[in-house]
Amino acid sequence: MGRTAAPVPLADAVTLSGFLGLVPDPRGVRGRRYRLSALVAAAAASVLAGARSLTAITEWIGDIPAWACRVLGFPVDPLTGTVSVPHPHTLRRLLVQLDGDALDRAIGAFLTARATPAGPGLRAIAVDGKALRGSRTHVTGHVTLLAAMDHTGHVLAQRQVTDKSNEIPAFRPLLDSVDLTGTVITADALHTQHAHGTYLRERGAHYIAQVKANHPGLFDRVRRLPWREITLDHYDRTRAHHRLEIRRLKTAAFAHLGCPDARQALQVVRWRKDFTSGKLKANRVRRLPWPSSPSSAST
């Protein structure tokens, strides 16, 4: 895990411009008045400052002082010293034509460099797919994004997938651009795949995989571990939001389970009682940590 300071719109945008060199420019060679890095950095600065639409982005750029435009990289007239800012339509056309995957990689590299390590230990990265709110139309479904996010809330990489069924083949391309050395990757049960585990171990990463009934063989082997004879490792009881939650954690070690470098299984049992309805719900989840060696399983 890492710590990241609060965003500073102009300073962070200028730093981001240094990572935009690999983003291809979709415009023709002739007629390029503004650098790609200046336009994208200005758009990023406006979003960090609170802009939430293309109209707000262009208005923010038009209102900033001349010195800020020079810092962002907009051209200066050599005779008058005035700074030229792009027309709103110029910025709109560029943002629509940009390669989304290339821009995601550039922003992910910037966020990775911006984060500072919080101390020794593994860095946690969660992989999850979500439907983009507001992306559904009367002729198309929701846009689904598969994203890798650290526990400070920063998206390190993301890819658009057609639907939930396409998340599995997008897993490796998503993480190819992320440095996985010394990290622990978490994901939902959809990504509990032998090939994913092998890939992560080759990249120097650890993996915590959820084991559910969609993998019946593995689920049965983990379920048959002697959980009743294992001592309880952790107990937690919380009462808030009109409900009572109790969590119990057990850990089982083994020599071989048929997964890449698997050394431990975790069983998390949670009871939740809703005081409003009086209903009691129990949930049992089993996970497999895949460490590089048995001694690192405690991390």
Coordinates of C-alpha atoms in Angstrom, one line a residue:
M1 CA 0.0 0.0 0.0
G2 CA 1.2 3.5 -0.6
R3 CA 0.3 7.1 0.4
T4 CA -0.5 9.8 -2.0
A5 CA -0.8 13.5 -1.2
A6 CA -3.9 15.5 -2.0
P7 CA -4.1 16.4 -5.7
V8 CA -2.7 19.8 -6.7
P9 CA -4.4 20.5 -10.1
L10 CA -1.8 22.6 -11.9
A11 CA 1.3 20.9 -10.5
D12 CA 0.0 17.4 -11.0
A13 CA -1.1 18.2 -14.5
V14 CA 2.3 19.5 -15.4
T15 CA 3.9 16.3 -14.0
L16 CA 1.4 14.2 -15.9
S17 CA 2.4 15.8 -19.2
G18 CA 5.8 14.1 -18.9
F19 CA 4.0 10.7 -19.1
L20 CA 2.0 11.5 -22.2
G21 CA 4.8 11.0 -24.7
L22 CA 3.6 7.5 -25.6
V23 CA 0.0 8.5 -26.2
P24 CA -0.4 8.6 -30.0
D25 CA -1.7 11.9 -31.5
P26 CA -4.8 11.2 -33.5
R27 CA -4.6 14.5 -35.3
G28 CA -3.1 15.1 -38.8
V29 CA 0.4 16.4 -39.0
R30 CA -0.7 19.6 -40.7
G31 CA -2.5 22.2 -38.6
R32 CA -1.3 21.1 -35.2
R33 CA -1.2 24.4 -33.2
Y34 CA -1.2 22.9 -29.7
R35 CA 0.9 20.1 -28.3
L36 CA -1.0 17.0 -27.3
S37 CA 0.5 17.0 -23.8
A38 CA -0.6 20.6 -23.2
L39 CA -4.2 19.9 -24.2
V40 CA -4.5 16.7 -22.1
A41 CA -2.7 18.1 -19.1
A42 CA -5.0 21.2 -19.2
A43 CA -8.0 18.9 -19.3
A44 CA -6.6 16.8 -16.4
A45 CA -6.0 20.0 -14.3
S46 CA -9.6 21.1 -14.9
V47 CA -10.9 17.8 -13.7
L48 CA -8.8 17.9 -10.6
A49 CA -10.1 21.4 -10.0
G50 CA -13.7 20.1 -10.1
A51 CA -14.8 20.1 -13.7
R52 CA -17.2 17.3 -14.5
S53 CA -18.2 17.9 -18.2
L54 CA -16.6 18.9 -21.4
T55 CA -18.2 22.3 -21.1
A56 CA -16.8 22.8 -17.6
I57 CA -13.3 21.7 -18.8
T58 CA -13.2 24.2 -21.7
E59 CA -14.6 27.0 -19.5
W60 CA -11.9 26.3 -16.9
I61 CA -9.1 26.5 -19.5
G62 CA -10.5 29.7 -20.9
D63 CA -10.6 31.3 -17.4
I64 CA -7.1 30.4 -16.1
P65 CA -4.4 33.2 -16.1
A66 CA -1.8 33.5 -18.8
W67 CA 1.1 32.3 -16.6
A68 CA -0.8 29.0 -15.9
C69 CA -1.3 28.6 -19.7
R70 CA 2.4 29.0 -20.2
V71 CA 3.2 26.4 -17.5
L72 CA 0.8 23.9 -19.1
G73 CA 2.7 24.4 -22.5
F74 CA 0.4 26.5 -24.6
P75 CA 2.1 28.6 -27.3
V76 CA 3.2 32.2 -26.7
D77 CA 3.0 34.8 -29.4
P78 CA 6.7 36.0 -29.8
L79 CA 5.6 39.6 -30.8
T80 CA 2.8 40.3 -28.3
G81 CA 3.6 37.9 -25.5
T82 CA 0.0 36.7 -25.4
V83 CA -0.8 33.1 -24.8
S84 CA -3.1 31.3 -27.2
V85 CA -5.7 28.9 -25.7
P86 CA -7.6 26.3 -27.7
H87 CA -11.1 26.7 -29.0
P88 CA -13.6 24.4 -27.1
H89 CA -14.3 22.4 -30.3
T90 CA -10.5 21.7 -30.7
L91 CA -10.3 20.2 -27.2
R92 CA -13.6 18.2 -27.7
R93 CA -12.5 16.7 -31.0
L94 CA -9.1 15.6 -29.5
L95 CA -10.6 14.0 -26.3
V96 CA -13.1 12.1 -28.4
Q97 CA -10.4 10.7 -30.7
L98 CA -7.8 9.8 -28.1
D99 CA -6.7 6.2 -27.7
G100 CA -8.3 5.4 -24.3
D101 CA -6.1 2.4 -23.5
A102 CA -2.9 4.4 -24.2
L103 CA -4.2 7.3 -22.0
D104 CA -5.1 4.8 -19.2
R105 CA -1.5 3.5 -19.3
A106 CA 0.0 6.9 -19.1
I107 CA -2.2 8.0 -16.2
G108 CA -1.6 4.7 -14.4
A109 CA 2.2 5.2 -14.7
F110 CA 1.8 8.7 -13.4
L111 CA -0.2 7.5 -10.4
T112 CA 2.2 4.7 -9.7
A113 CA 5.2 7.2 -9.7
R114 CA 3.2 9.7 -7.5
A115 CA 2.5 7.2 -4.8
T116 CA 5.1 6.8 -2.1
P117 CA 5.6 3.5 -0.2
A118 CA 4.0 3.5 3.3
G119 CA 6.6 1.1 4.6
P120 CA 7.8 -2.5 4.3
G121 CA 5.4 -5.2 3.2
L122 CA 3.3 -6.1 0.3
R123 CA 1.4 -3.5 -1.7
A124 CA -2.3 -4.4 -2.2
I125 CA -3.9 -4.1 -5.6
A126 CA -7.5 -5.0 -6.3
V127 CA -8.8 -6.1 -9.7
D128 CA -12.5 -5.6 -10.3
G129 CA -14.9 -4.9 -13.1
K130 CA -17.7 -2.4 -12.9
A131 CA -20.4 -1.0 -15.2
L132 CA -19.8 2.7 -15.9
R133 CA -22.7 4.7 -14.5
G134 CA -24.6 6.7 -17.1
S135 CA -23.0 4.8 -20.0
R136 CA -26.2 2.9 -21.0
T137 CA -28.3 4.2 -23.9
H138 CA -31.5 3.1 -25.6
V139 CA -29.4 1.2 -28.2
T140 CA -26.3 0.1 -26.2
G141 CA -25.7 -1.5 -22.9
H142 CA -23.5 -0.3 -20.0
V143 CA -19.8 0.2 -20.7
T144 CA -17.9 -2.3 -18.5
L145 CA -14.4 -1.4 -17.2
L146 CA -11.9 -3.8 -15.7
A147 CA -9.7 -1.9 -13.4
A148 CA -6.6 -2.4 -11.1
M149 CA -6.8 -0.1 -8.1
D150 CA -4.5 0.2 -5.1
H151 CA -5.8 0.6 -1.6
T152 CA -5.4 4.4 -1.6
G153 CA -8.2 4.5 -4.2
H154 CA -6.1 5.3 -7.3
V155 CA -6.7 3.4 -10.5
L156 CA -3.4 2.1 -11.9
A157 CA -4.8 0.6 -15.1
Q158 CA -8.1 -0.1 -16.7
R159 CA -9.5 -1.7 -19.8
Q160 CA -12.9 -1.7 -21.4
V161 CA -14.5 -5.1 -21.9
T162 CA -17.6 -6.0 -23.8
D163 CA -19.3 -7.7 -20.8
K164 CA -18.6 -9.6 -17.6
S165 CA -17.8 -12.7 -19.6
N166 CA -14.8 -11.0 -21.2
E167 CA -13.1 -10.0 -17.9
I168 CA -11.0 -13.2 -17.8
P169 CA -9.1 -12.7 -21.1
A170 CA -8.6 -9.0 -20.2
F171 CA -6.9 -9.9 -16.8
R172 CA -3.4 -10.3 -18.2
P173 CA -3.4 -7.3 -20.6
L174 CA -4.7 -5.1 -17.8
L175 CA -1.8 -6.0 -15.4
D176 CA 0.9 -6.1 -18.1
S177 CA 1.5 -2.3 -17.7
V178 CA 1.7 -2.5 -13.8
D179 CA 4.8 -3.3 -11.8
L180 CA 3.6 -6.3 -9.8
T181 CA 6.9 -7.0 -7.9
G182 CA 6.1 -7.2 -4.2
T183 CA 2.4 -6.9 -4.6
V184 CA -0.6 -8.9 -3.5
I185 CA -3.5 -9.1 -6.0
T186 CA -7.1 -9.6 -4.9
A187 CA -10.0 -10.3 -7.3
D188 CA -13.4 -11.9 -7.2
A189 CA -14.1 -15.6 -7.8
L190 CA -14.3 -15.1 -11.6
H191 CA -10.6 -14.7 -11.7
T192 CA -9.7 -17.7 -9.6
Q193 CA -8.0 -19.3 -12.6
H194 CA -4.9 -21.5 -12.7
A195 CA -3.5 -19.5 -15.6
H196 CA -3.9 -16.3 -13.6
G197 CA -2.0 -17.7 -10.7
T198 CA 0.9 -18.9 -12.9
Y199 CA 1.0 -15.5 -14.6
L200 CA 1.1 -13.6 -11.3
R201 CA 3.8 -15.8 -9.8
E202 CA 5.9 -15.2 -12.9
R203 CA 5.5 -11.5 -12.5
G204 CA 6.7 -11.6 -8.8
A205 CA 3.2 -11.1 -7.3
H206 CA 1.3 -12.8 -4.6
Y207 CA -2.4 -13.7 -5.0
I208 CA -5.4 -14.1 -2.8
A209 CA -8.1 -16.0 -4.7
Q210 CA -11.7 -16.5 -3.6
V211 CA -12.8 -20.1 -3.9
K212 CA -16.5 -20.6 -4.6
A213 CA -18.7 -23.3 -6.1
N214 CA -18.0 -22.1 -9.7
H215 CA -14.7 -24.1 -9.3
P216 CA -16.2 -27.3 -7.9
G217 CA -13.0 -29.4 -7.7
L218 CA -11.0 -26.7 -5.9
F219 CA -14.0 -25.7 -3.8
D220 CA -14.4 -29.3 -2.6
R221 CA -10.7 -29.7 -1.7
V222 CA -10.7 -26.6 0.3
R223 CA -14.0 -27.4 2.0
R224 CA -12.7 -30.8 3.1
L225 CA -9.8 -29.3 5.1
P226 CA -10.1 -30.0 8.8
W227 CA -11.7 -26.6 9.7
R228 CA -13.4 -27.9 12.8
E229 CA -10.1 -28.9 14.4
I230 CA -8.4 -25.6 13.5
T231 CA -8.0 -23.0 16.2
L232 CA -9.8 -19.7 15.7
D233 CA -7.3 -17.0 14.6
H234 CA -9.4 -13.9 14.8
Y235 CA -12.8 -12.8 16.2
D236 CA -14.4 -9.5 15.6
R237 CA -17.8 -8.2 16.8
T238 CA -19.1 -4.8 15.6
R239 CA -22.4 -3.0 16.1
A240 CA -23.3 -0.2 13.8
H241 CA -25.9 1.0 11.2
H242 CA -28.7 -0.9 12.8
R243 CA -27.0 -4.3 12.5
L244 CA -24.7 -6.6 14.4
E245 CA -21.8 -8.3 12.6
I246 CA -19.6 -11.1 13.8
R247 CA -16.5 -12.2 11.8
R248 CA -14.4 -15.3 12.5
L249 CA -11.2 -16.2 10.7
K250 CA -9.3 -19.5 10.5
T251 CA -6.1 -20.3 8.6
A252 CA -5.1 -23.8 7.3
A253 CA -1.6 -24.6 5.9
F254 CA -1.0 -27.4 3.5
A255 CA 1.8 -28.7 1.2
H256 CA -0.1 -29.1 -2.1
L257 CA -3.5 -28.2 -3.4
G258 CA -3.1 -28.0 -7.1
C259 CA -2.7 -24.2 -7.4
P260 CA 0.4 -22.3 -8.2
D261 CA 2.5 -22.0 -5.0
A262 CA -0.6 -22.3 -2.8
R263 CA 0.4 -22.6 0.9
Q264 CA -2.5 -21.5 3.0
A265 CA -6.3 -21.4 3.0
L266 CA -8.3 -18.8 4.9
Q267 CA -11.9 -19.3 6.0
V268 CA -13.9 -16.2 6.8
V269 CA -17.3 -16.7 8.4
R270 CA -19.6 -13.7 8.9
W271 CA -22.9 -13.5 10.7
R272 CA -25.0 -10.4 10.2
K273 CA -28.2 -9.6 12.1
D274 CA -30.4 -6.7 11.0
F275 CA -32.1 -5.2 14.0
T276 CA -34.9 -3.6 11.8
S277 CA -36.0 -6.9 10.2
G278 CA -34.7 -9.3 12.8
K279 CA -33.1 -11.5 10.0
L280 CA -29.9 -13.3 10.6
K281 CA -27.6 -14.0 7.6
A282 CA -24.5 -16.2 7.6
N283 CA -21.8 -16.0 4.9
R284 CA -18.8 -18.3 4.6
V285 CA -15.9 -17.3 2.2
R286 CA -12.8 -19.3 1.6
R287 CA -9.6 -17.8 0.0
L288 CA -6.3 -19.1 -1.1
P289 CA -3.1 -17.0 -0.5
W290 CA -0.5 -17.9 -3.1
P291 CA 2.9 -16.8 -1.5
S292 CA 6.3 -17.4 -3.0
S293 CA 7.3 -19.5 0.0
P294 CA 5.6 -20.8 3.2
S295 CA 7.4 -18.3 5.3
S296 CA 5.9 -15.4 3.5
A297 CA 2.3 -16.6 4.0
S298 CA 1.9 -14.5 7.2
T299 CA 2.1 -11.3 5.1

